[in-house]
Coordinates of C-alpha atoms and ligand atoms in Angstrom, one line a residue:
X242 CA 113.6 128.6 105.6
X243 CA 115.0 125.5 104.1
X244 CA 117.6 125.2 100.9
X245 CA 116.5 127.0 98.6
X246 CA 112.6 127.4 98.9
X247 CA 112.3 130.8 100.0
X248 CA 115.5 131.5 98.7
X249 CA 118.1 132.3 95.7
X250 CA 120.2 129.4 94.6
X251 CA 123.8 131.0 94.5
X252 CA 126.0 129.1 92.6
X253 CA 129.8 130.2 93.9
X254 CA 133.1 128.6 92.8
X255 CA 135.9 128.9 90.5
X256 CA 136.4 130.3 86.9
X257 CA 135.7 127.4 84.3
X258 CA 133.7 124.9 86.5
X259 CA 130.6 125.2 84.9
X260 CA 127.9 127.6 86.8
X261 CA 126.7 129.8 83.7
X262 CA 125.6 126.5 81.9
X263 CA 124.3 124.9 85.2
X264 CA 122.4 128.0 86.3
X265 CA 120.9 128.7 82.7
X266 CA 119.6 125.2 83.0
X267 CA 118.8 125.0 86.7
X268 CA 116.5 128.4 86.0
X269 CA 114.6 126.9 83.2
X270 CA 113.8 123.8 85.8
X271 CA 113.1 125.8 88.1
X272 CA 111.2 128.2 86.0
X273 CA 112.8 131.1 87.8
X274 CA 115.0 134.2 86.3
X275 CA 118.4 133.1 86.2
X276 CA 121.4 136.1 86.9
X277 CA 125.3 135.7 85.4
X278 CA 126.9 138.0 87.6
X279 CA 129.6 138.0 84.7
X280 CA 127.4 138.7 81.7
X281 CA 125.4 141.2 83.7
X282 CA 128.9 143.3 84.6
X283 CA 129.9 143.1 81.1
X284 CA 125.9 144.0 79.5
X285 CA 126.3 147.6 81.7
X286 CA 129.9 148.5 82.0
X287 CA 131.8 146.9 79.1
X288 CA 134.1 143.6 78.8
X289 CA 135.7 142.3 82.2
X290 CA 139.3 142.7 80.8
X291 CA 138.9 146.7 80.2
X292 CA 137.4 147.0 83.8
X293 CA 140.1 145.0 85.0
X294 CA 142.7 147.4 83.5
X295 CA 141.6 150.2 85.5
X296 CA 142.1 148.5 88.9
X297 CA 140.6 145.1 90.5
X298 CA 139.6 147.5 93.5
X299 CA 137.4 149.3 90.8
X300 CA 136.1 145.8 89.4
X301 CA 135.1 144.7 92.6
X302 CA 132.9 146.9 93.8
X303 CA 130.9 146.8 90.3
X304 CA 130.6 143.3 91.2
X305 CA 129.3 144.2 94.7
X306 CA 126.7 146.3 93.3
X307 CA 125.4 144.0 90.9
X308 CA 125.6 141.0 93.1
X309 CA 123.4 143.2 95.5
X310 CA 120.8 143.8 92.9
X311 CA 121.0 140.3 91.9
X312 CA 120.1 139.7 95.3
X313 CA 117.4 142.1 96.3
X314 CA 115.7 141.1 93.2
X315 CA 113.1 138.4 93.0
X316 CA 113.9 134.6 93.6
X317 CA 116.2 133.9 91.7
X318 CA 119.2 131.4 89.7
X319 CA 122.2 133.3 90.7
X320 CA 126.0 132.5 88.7
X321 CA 128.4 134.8 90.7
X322 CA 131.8 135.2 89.3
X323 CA 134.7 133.0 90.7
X324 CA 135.6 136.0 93.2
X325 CA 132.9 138.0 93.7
X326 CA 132.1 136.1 97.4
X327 CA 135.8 137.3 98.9
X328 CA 133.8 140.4 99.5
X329 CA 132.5 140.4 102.9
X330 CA 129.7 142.6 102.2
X331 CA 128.4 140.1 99.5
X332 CA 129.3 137.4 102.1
X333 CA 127.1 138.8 104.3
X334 CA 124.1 139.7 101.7
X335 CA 124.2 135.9 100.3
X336 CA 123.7 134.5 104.1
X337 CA 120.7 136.3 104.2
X338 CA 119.1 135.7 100.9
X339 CA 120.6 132.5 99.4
X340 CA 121.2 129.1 99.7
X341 CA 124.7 129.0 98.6
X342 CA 125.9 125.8 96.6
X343 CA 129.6 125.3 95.5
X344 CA 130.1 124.0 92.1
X345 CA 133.6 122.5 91.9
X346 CA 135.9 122.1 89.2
X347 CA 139.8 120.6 89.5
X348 CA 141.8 123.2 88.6
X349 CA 143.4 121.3 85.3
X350 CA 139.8 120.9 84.1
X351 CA 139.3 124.8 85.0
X352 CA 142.6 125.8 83.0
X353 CA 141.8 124.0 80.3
X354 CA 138.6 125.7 79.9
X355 CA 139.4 129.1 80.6
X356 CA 143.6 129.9 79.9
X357 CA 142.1 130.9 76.0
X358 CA 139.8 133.2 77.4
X359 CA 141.2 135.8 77.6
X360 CA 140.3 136.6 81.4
X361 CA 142.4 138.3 83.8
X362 CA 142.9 136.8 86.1
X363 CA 143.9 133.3 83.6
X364 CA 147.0 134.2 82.2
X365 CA 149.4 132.3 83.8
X366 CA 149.2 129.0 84.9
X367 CA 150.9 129.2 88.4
X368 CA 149.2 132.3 89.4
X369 CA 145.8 130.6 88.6
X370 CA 146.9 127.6 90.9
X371 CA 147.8 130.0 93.6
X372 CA 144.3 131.5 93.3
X373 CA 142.4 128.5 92.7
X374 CA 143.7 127.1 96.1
X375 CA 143.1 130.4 97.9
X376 CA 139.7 130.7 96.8
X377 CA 138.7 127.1 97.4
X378 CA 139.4 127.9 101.1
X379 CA 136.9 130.6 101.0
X380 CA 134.1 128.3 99.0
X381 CA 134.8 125.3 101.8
X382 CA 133.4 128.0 104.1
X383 CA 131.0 129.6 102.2
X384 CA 129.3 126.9 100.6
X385 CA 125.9 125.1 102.3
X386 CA 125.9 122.0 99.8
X387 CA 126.9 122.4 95.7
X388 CA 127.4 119.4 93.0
X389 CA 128.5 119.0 90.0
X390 CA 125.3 119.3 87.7
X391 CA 121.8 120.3 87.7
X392 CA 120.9 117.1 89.4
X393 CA 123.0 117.2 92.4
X394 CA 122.8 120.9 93.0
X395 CA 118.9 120.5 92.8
X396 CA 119.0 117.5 95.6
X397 CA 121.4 119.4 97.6
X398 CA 119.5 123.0 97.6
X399 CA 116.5 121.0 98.9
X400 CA 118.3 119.1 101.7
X401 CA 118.0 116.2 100.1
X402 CA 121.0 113.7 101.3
X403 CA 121.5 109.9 100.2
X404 CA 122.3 108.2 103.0
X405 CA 120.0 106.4 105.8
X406 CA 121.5 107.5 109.4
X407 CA 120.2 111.1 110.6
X408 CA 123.0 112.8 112.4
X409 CA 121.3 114.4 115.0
X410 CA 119.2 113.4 118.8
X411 CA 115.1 113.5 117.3
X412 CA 112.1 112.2 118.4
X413 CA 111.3 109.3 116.1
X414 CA 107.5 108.9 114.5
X415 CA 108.1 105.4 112.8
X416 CA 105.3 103.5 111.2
X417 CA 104.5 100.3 113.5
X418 CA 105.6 97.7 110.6
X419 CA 108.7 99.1 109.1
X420 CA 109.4 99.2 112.7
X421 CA 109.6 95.5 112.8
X422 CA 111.5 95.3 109.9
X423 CA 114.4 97.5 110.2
X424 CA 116.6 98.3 112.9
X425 CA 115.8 102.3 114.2
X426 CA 118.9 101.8 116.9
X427 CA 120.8 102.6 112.9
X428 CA 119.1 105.0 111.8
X429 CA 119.0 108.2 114.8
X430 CA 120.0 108.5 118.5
X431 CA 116.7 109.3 118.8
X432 CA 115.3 111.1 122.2
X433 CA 112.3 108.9 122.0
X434 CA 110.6 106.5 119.6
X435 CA 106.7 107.0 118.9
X436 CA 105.2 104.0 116.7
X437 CA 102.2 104.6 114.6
X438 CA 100.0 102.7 112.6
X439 CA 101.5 101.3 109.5
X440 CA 100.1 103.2 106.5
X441 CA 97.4 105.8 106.0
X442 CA 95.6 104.4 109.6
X443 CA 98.3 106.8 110.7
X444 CA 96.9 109.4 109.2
X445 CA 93.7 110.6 111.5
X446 CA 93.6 113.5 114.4
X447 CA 93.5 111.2 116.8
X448 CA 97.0 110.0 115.9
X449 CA 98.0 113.6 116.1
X450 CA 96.7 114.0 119.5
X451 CA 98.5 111.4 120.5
X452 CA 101.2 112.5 119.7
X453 CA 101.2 116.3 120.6
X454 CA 100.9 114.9 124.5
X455 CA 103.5 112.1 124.2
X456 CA 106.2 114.7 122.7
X457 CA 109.1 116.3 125.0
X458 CA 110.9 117.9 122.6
X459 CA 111.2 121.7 122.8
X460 CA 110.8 124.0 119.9
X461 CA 114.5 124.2 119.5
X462 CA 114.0 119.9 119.0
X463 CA 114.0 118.0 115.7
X464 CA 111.3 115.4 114.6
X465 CA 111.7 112.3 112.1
X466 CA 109.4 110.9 110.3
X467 CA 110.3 107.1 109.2
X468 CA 107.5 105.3 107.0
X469 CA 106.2 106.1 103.8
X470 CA 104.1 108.8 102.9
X471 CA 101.4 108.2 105.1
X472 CA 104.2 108.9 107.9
X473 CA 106.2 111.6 106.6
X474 CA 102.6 113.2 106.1
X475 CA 101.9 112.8 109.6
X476 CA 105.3 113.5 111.4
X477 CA 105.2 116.6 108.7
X478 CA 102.4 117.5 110.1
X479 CA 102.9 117.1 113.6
X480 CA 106.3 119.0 113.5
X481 CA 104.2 121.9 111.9
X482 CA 101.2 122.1 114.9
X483 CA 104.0 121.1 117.9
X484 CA 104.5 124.2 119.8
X485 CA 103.8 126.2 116.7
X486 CA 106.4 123.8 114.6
X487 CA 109.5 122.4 115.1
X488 CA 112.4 121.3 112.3
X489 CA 111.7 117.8 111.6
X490 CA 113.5 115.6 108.6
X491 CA 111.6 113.1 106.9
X492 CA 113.2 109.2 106.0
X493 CA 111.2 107.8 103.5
X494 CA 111.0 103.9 103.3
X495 CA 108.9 103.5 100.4
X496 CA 109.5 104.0 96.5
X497 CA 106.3 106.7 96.5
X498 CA 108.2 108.6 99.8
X499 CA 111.7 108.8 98.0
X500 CA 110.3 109.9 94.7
X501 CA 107.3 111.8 96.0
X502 CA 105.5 112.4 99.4
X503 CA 108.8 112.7 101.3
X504 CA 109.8 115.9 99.2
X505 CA 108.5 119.1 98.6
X506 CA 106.8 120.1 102.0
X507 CA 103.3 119.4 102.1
X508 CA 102.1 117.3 104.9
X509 CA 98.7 116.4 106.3
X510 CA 96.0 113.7 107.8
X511 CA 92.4 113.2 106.9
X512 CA 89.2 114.3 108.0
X513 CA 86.3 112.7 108.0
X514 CA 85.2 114.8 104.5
X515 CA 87.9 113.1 103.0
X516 CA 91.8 112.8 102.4
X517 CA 94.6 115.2 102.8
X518 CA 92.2 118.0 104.4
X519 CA 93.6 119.0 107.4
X520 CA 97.3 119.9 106.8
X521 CA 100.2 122.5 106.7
X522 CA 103.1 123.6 104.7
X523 CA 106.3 122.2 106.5
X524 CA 109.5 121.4 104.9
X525 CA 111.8 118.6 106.2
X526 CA 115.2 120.6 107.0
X527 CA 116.5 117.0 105.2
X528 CA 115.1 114.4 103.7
X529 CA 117.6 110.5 104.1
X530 CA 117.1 108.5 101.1
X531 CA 118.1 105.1 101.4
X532 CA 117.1 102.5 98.9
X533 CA 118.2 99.8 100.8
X534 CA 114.8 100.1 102.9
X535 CA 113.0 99.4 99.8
X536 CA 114.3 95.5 100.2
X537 CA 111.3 94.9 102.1
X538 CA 108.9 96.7 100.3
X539 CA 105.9 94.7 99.2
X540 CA 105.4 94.6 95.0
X541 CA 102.7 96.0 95.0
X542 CA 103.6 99.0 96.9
X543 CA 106.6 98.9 94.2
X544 CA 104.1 99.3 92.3
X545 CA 102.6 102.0 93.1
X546 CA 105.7 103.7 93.2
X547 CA 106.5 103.0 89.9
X548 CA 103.6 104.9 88.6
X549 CA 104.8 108.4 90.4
X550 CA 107.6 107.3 88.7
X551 CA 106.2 107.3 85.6
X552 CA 104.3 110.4 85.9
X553 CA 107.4 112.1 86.7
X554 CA 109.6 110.8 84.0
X555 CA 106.3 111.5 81.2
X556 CA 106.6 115.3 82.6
X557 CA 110.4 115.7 82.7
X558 CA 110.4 114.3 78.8
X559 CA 112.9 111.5 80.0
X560 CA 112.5 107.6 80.3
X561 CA 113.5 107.8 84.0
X562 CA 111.7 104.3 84.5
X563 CA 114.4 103.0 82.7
X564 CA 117.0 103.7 85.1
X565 CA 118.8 101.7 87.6
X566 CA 116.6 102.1 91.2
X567 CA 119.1 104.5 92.8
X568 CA 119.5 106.8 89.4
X569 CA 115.7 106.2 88.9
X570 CA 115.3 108.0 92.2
X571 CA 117.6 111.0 91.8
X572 CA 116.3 111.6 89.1
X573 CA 112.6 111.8 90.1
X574 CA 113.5 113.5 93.3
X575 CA 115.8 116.1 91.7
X576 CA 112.7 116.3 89.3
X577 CA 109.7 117.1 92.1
X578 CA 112.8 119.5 93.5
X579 CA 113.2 122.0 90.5
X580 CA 109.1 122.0 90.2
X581 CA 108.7 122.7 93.9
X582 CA 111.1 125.5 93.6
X583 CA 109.3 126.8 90.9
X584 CA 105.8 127.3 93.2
X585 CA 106.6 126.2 96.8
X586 CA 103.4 127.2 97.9
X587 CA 101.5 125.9 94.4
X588 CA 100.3 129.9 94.3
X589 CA 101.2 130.2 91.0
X590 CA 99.7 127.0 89.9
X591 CA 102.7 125.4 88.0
X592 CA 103.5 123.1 91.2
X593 CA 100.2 121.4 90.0
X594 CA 101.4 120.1 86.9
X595 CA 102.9 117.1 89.7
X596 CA 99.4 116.1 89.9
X597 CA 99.0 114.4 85.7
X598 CA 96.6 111.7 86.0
X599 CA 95.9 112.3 89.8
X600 CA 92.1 113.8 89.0
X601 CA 91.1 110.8 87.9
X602 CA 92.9 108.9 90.1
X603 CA 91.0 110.1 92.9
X604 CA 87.6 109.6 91.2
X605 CA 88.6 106.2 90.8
X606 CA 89.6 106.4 94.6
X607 CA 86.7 107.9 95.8
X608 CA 84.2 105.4 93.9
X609 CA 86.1 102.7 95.1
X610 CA 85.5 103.5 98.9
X611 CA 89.2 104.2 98.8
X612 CA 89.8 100.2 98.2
X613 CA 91.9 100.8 95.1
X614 CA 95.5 101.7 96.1
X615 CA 96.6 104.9 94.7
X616 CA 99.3 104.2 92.7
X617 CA 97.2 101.6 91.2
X618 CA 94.5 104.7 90.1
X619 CA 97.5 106.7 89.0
X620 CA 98.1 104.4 86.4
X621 CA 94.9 104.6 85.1
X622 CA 94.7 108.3 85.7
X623 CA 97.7 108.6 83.4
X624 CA 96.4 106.5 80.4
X625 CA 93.2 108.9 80.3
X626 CA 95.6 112.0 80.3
X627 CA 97.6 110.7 77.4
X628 CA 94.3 110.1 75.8
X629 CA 93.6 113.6 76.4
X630 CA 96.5 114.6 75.3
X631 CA 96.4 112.6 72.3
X632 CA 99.7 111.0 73.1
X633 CA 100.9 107.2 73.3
X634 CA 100.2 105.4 76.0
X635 CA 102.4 103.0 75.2
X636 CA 104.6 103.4 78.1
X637 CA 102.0 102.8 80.9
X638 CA 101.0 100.1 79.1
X639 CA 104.2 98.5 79.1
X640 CA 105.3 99.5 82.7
X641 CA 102.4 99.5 84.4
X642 CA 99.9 97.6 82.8
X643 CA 96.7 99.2 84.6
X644 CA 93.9 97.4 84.4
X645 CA 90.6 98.5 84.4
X646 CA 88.9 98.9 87.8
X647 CA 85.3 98.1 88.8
X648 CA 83.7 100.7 90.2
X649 CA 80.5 102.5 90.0
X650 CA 80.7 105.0 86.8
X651 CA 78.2 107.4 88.2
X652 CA 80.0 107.7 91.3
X653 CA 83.5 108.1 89.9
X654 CA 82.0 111.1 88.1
X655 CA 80.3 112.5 91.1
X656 CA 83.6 112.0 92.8
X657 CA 85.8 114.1 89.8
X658 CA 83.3 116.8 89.9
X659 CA 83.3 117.4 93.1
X660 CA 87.5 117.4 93.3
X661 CA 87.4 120.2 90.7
X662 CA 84.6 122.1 91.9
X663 CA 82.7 122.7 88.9
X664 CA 85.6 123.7 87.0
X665 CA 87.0 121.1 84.6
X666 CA 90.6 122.0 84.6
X667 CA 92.7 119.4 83.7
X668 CA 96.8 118.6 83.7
X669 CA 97.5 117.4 80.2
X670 CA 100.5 116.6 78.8
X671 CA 102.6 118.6 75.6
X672 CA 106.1 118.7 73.9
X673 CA 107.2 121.0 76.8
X674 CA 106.1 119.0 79.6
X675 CA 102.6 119.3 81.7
X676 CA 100.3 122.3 81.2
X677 CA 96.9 123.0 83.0
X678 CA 94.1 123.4 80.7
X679 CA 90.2 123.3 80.6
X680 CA 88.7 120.1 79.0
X681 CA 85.2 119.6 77.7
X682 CA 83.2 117.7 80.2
X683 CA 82.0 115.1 77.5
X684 CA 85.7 114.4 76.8
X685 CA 86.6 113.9 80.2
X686 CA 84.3 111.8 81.1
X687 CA 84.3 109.3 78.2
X688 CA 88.3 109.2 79.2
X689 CA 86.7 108.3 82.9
X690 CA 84.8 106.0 81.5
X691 CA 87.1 104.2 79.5
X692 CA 89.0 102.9 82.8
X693 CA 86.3 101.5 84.2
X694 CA 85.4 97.6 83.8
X695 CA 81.9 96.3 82.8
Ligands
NAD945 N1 103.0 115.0 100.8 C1 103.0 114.7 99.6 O1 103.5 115.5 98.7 C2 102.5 113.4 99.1 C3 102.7 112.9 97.8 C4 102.3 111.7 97.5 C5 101.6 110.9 98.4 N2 101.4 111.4 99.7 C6 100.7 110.6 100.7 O2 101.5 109.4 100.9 C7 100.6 108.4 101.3 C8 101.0 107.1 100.6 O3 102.3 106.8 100.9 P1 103.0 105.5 100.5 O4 102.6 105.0 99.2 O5 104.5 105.7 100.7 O6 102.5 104.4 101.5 P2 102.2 104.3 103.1 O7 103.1 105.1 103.9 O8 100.7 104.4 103.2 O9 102.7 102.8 103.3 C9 102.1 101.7 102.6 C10 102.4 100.4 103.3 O10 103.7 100.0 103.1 C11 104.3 99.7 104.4 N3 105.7 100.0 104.3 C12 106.3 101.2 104.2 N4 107.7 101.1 104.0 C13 107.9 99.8 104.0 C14 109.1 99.0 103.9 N5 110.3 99.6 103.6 N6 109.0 97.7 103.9 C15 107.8 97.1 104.1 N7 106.6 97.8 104.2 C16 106.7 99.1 104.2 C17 103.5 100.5 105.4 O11 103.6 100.0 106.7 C18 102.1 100.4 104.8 O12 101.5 99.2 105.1 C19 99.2 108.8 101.1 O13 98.6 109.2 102.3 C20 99.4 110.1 100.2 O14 98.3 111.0 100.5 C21 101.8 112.6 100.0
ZN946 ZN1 100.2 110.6 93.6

């Protein structure tokens, strides 16, 4: 599987660069348990030093043992001590179970924050230098991405890479217009280059079929998918049926790919019934981000961006619409990351705290005959979930300034009713971020209501 989804994310490196305060916080993003390899040690056999005193050789295959609980246990945060990974067993174990991320630390900064500590294996400063270059040797091997912080180790243990060239021979599934508008000799040494439709026309079986026939690749070959979400849906989705799947990365090219539809493995077309109901479960191996494609995005595609945007930065609790365009897109992306890792398969139900706003959204959608864009219902969806939620809405207001929509009221209701299936359950919005909870049907509707024009 891919990064981290099915996986641990093992944080390796030295002593001192950071991994028990990254790992507590990448566990509570993630919502999953989060192990100190350390802490664990000391909790069932006593403090590190009186362990050490008795033999590293003893020491080390404590930290084995843990490290292979740690790892048969369930999905999980992982912080391994600086040296547990020189053991080939644990090597071995963390291949198979983890996505392994190195977080590094220059060895001043590492001194500075441990020679007090009273560790070890930190008493003296040339020793430690000795160490800290032999064990960076074994990390460099080790290691399958890392960062930093929380944000970069959550874009790297999804694949997630800034940069617009894919490395690798792929057949290419661009949409028709961005096409036209940016050169694809840049961006793959593709096998073969497939042009579909530009948007969500791309979207239909027919496209699929297409597709399926025209495709050489073999199951050992790689698909992109370069468009917005309407393509990345579709190649997604066409890597996931092509000879029972093949690896595919995704390029996004518009704000609502980098900061949404690009990420987190669901893809899809639509059937006549309606949107998104045909599709799969297919992570990209990678997803390119490059903002620079954004230069000839339409604004009111920005647009619609911008309001995933928003709905991401309301649920992470920060004012990420406030941030310079490439931050701004970290940020949401590292964001939809730790909440995909959370619920891959959105079995548990917290993955669909990514959908605030989105069931009236696609009332409004649906009422609209699917005229009204859907970052443009988004907007609106959010300001009746505020309501809701008796928050501000200040913030929409300002950033997106939604207006309200024309459509038929009766319809819109049908159309919500029918999305939830009889049962009102709606993503609302609390101190702690976005929670799923039943709303009584006269409330949500007078909050439907509201965003609709006379
Ligand atoms: N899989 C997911 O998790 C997920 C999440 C959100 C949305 N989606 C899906 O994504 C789709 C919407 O995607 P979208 O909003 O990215 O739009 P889109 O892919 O439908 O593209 C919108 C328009 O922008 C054009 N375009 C794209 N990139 C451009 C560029 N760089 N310059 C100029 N024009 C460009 C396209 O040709 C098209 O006309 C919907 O089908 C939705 O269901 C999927
Ligand atoms: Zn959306």
């Amino acid at each position: 599987m891919v990064g981290a989804v099915d996986k641990h994310l093992a944080l390796i490196g030295f002593m001192g660069a950071g991994k028990s305060t990254l790992g507590r916080e990448l566990a509570q993003l993630t919502d999953r348990p989060f192990v100190d390899t350390d802490d664990e040690i000391e909790k069932r056999f006593g403090p590190i030093g009186e362990l050490f005193e008795r033999g590293e050789p003893e020491f080390r295959r404590i930290e084995e043992q843990i490290v292979a609980e740690a790892l048969a246990g369930p999905t999980a945060i992982i912080a391994l001590g600086g040296g547990a990974v020189l053991s080939e067993v644990t090597q071995a174990r963390l291949d198979r179970t983890a996505f392994i991320a190195w977080v590094p630390v220059d060895v001043d900064t590492a001194w500075s924050r441990v020679s007090d500590s009273g560790r070890p294996l930190a008493q003296d400063r040339e020793r430690f230098g000795q160490l800290y270059d032999q064990r960076c040797e074994v990390y460099d091997v080790l290691a399958q991405g890392g960062g930093a912080d929380v944000e970069a180790l959550l874009l790297s243990a999804h694949g997630i890479v800034f940069s617009g060239r894919v490395p690798y021979d792929a057949a290419l599934i661009a949409d028709e217009r961005v096409a036209s508008l940016h050169e694809l000799r840049l961006l793959t040494p593709a096998v073969s280059t497939h042009l579909v439709p530009s948007g969500e026309e791309a979207k239909t079986l027919a496209v699929v079929e297409r597709l399926w026939s025209e495709l050489e690749i073999g199951r050992d070959g790689w698909l992109v998918g370069f468009g917005g979400g309407s393509t990345t849906d579709l190649a997604g989705f066409v890597a996931a049926t092509h000879l029972r799947g093949v690896r595919w990365v995704a390029v996004p090219t518009t704000l609502v790919g980098m900061v949404d539809a690009a990420i987190g493995g669901k893809t899809g077309i639509n059937t006549v019934e309606g949107k998104n109901l045909a599709g799969a479960f297919h992570f990209p191996q990678q997803v390119f981000v490059d903002p620079s494609f954004l230069s000839t995005l339409p604004p009111e595609e920005r647009r619609a961006g911008m309001a995933e945007v928003v709905k991401t930065g309301l649920l992470a609790g920060k004012e990420l619409w406030a941030l310079q365009e490439e931050e701004m897109i970290r940020a949401c992306a590292a964001f939809k990351t730790a909440v995909v890792l959370s619920d891959p398969y959105e079995r548990e139900g917290r993955r669909a705290i990514l959908n605030l706003g989105h069931t009236f959204a696609h009332a409004l959608e649906a009422a609209s005959g699917y005229e009204l864009r859907h970052g443009d219902a988004v907007a609106l969806g959010l300001l009746a979930a505020l309501r809701l939620s008796g928050r501000s809405t200040d913030v929409v207001e300002e950033v997106l300034a939604p207006a309200p929509v024309r459509v038929d009221r009766g319809r819109a209701w049908n159309a919500l009713l029918r999305d939830k299936k009889g049962r009102l359950k709606l993503i609302l919005l609390g101190d702690e971020g976005g929670y799923v909870t039943d709303v009584p049907e006269r409330d949500v509707k007078r909050a439907l209501d509201q965003l609709i024009a006379d």
